[in-house]
Short mmCIF file of C-alpha atoms in Angstrom, two decimals:
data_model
loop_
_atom_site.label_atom_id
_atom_site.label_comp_id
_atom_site.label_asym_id
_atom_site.label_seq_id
_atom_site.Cartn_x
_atom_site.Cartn_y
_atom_site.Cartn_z
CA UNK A 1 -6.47 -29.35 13.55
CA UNK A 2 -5.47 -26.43 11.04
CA UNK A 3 -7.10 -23.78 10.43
CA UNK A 4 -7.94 -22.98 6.55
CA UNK A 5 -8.02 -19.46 5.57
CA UNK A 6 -9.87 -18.10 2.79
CA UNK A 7 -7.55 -15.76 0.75
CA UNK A 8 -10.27 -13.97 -0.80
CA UNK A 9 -10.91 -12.88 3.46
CA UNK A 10 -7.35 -10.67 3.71
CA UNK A 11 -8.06 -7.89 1.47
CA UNK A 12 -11.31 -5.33 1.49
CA UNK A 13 -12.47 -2.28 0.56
CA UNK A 14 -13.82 0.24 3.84
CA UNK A 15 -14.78 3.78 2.60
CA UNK A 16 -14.11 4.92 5.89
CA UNK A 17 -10.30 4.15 5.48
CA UNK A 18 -7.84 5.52 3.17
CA UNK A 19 -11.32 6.69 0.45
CA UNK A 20 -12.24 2.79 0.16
CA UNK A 21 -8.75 2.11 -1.10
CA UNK A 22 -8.06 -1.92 -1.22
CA UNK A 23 -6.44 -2.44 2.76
CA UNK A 24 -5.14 -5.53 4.29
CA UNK A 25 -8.17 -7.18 6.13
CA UNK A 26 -8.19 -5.75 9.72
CA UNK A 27 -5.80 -3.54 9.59
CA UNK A 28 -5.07 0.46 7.76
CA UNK A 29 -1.95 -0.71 5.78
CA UNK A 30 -2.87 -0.31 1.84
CA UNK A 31 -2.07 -2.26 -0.84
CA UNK A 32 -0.50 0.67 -2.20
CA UNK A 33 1.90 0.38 0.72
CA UNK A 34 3.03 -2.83 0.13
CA UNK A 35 3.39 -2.08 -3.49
CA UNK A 36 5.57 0.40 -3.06
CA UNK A 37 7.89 -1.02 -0.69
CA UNK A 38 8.31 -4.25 -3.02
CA UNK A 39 8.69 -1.67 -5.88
CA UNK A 40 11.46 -0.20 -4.04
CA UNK A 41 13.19 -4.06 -4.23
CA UNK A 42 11.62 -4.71 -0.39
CA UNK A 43 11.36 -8.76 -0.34
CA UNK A 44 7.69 -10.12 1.10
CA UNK A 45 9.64 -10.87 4.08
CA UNK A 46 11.04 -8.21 4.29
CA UNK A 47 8.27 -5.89 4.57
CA UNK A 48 6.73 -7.84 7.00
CA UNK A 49 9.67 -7.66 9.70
CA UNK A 50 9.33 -3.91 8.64
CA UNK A 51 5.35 -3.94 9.67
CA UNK A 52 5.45 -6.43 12.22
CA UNK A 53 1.61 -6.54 12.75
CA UNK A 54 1.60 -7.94 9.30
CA UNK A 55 1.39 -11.83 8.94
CA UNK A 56 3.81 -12.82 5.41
CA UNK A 57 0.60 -14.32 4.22
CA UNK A 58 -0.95 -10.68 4.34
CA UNK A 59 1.78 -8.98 2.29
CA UNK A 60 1.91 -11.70 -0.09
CA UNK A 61 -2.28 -11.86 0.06
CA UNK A 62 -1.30 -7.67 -0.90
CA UNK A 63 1.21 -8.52 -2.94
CA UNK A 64 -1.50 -10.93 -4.95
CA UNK A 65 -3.58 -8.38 -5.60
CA UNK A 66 -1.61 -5.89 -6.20
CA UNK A 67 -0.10 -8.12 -9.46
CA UNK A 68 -3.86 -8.89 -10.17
CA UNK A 69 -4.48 -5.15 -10.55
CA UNK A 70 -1.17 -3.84 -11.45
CA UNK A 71 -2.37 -0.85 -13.84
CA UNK A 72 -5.03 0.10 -11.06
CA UNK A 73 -2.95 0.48 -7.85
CA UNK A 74 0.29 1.71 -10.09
CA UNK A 75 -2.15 4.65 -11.87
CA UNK A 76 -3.08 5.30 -7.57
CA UNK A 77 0.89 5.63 -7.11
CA UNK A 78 1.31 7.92 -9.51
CA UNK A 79 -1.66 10.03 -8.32
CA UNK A 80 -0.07 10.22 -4.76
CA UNK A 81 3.18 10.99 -6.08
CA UNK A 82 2.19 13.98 -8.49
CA UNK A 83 -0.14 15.32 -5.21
CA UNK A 84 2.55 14.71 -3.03
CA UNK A 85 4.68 16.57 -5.71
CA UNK A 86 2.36 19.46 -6.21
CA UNK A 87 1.50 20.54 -2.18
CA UNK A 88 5.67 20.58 -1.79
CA UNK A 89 5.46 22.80 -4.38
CA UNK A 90 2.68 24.92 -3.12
CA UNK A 91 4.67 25.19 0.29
CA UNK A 92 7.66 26.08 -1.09
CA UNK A 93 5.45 29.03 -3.17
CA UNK A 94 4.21 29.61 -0.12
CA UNK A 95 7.53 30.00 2.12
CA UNK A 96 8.55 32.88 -0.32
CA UNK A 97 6.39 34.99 0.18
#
C-alpha cells in the first residue's frame, strides 16, 4: 500500500528557526534557499543531489511555494542581500581603521 502525502504537510512556519521564515517541514533549509539556488539556473534535481537530506518532492513542495509567493520570498532575497551587502561594508570600514 502507498502512502499519500499531504502537500500542504512539507512546508511551515517555526519562529524558533530562521525568524518564522517558511522552512521545508522537518528540516532548517528555507524556502529562500531553494529559491535562490533555482534562481541561479539550479534544476529541482539538482538541488536536491546538492542537499541530499532533501526528498525532490520537498524542493519542488519549496519550489511550489515559492512561485505561489514569488513577490514575498523575492522582497526576503533582496533584504538578505542589501544586509549581507551593508555588514561587508561595515567590516571593510572597520579594517581601516
Amino acid at each position: 500500500m502507498t502512502t499519500i502525502t499531504d502537500i500542504g504537510t512539507l512546508i511551515n512556519h517555526n519562529p524558533e528557526i530562521h525568524g518564522g521564515c517558511p522552512i521545508i517541514a522537518g528540516t532548517g533549509v528555507t524556502v529562500r534557499r531553494i529559491a535562490i539556488w533555482y534562481k541561479q539556473g539550479y534544476s529541482a534535481e539538482e538541488i536536491a543531489d546538492q542537499i541530499s537530506h532533501l526528498t525532490l518532492a520537498q524542493v519542488y513542495a519549496a519550489l511550489a511555494y515559492y512561485h505561489a509567493n514569488r513577490d514575498q520570498i523575492d522582497a526576503d532575497i533582496a533584504a538578505e542581500e542589501a544586509e549581507g551587502d551593508r555588514l561587508e561594508k561595515l567590516h571593510k570600514t572597520q579594517k581601516l581603521s
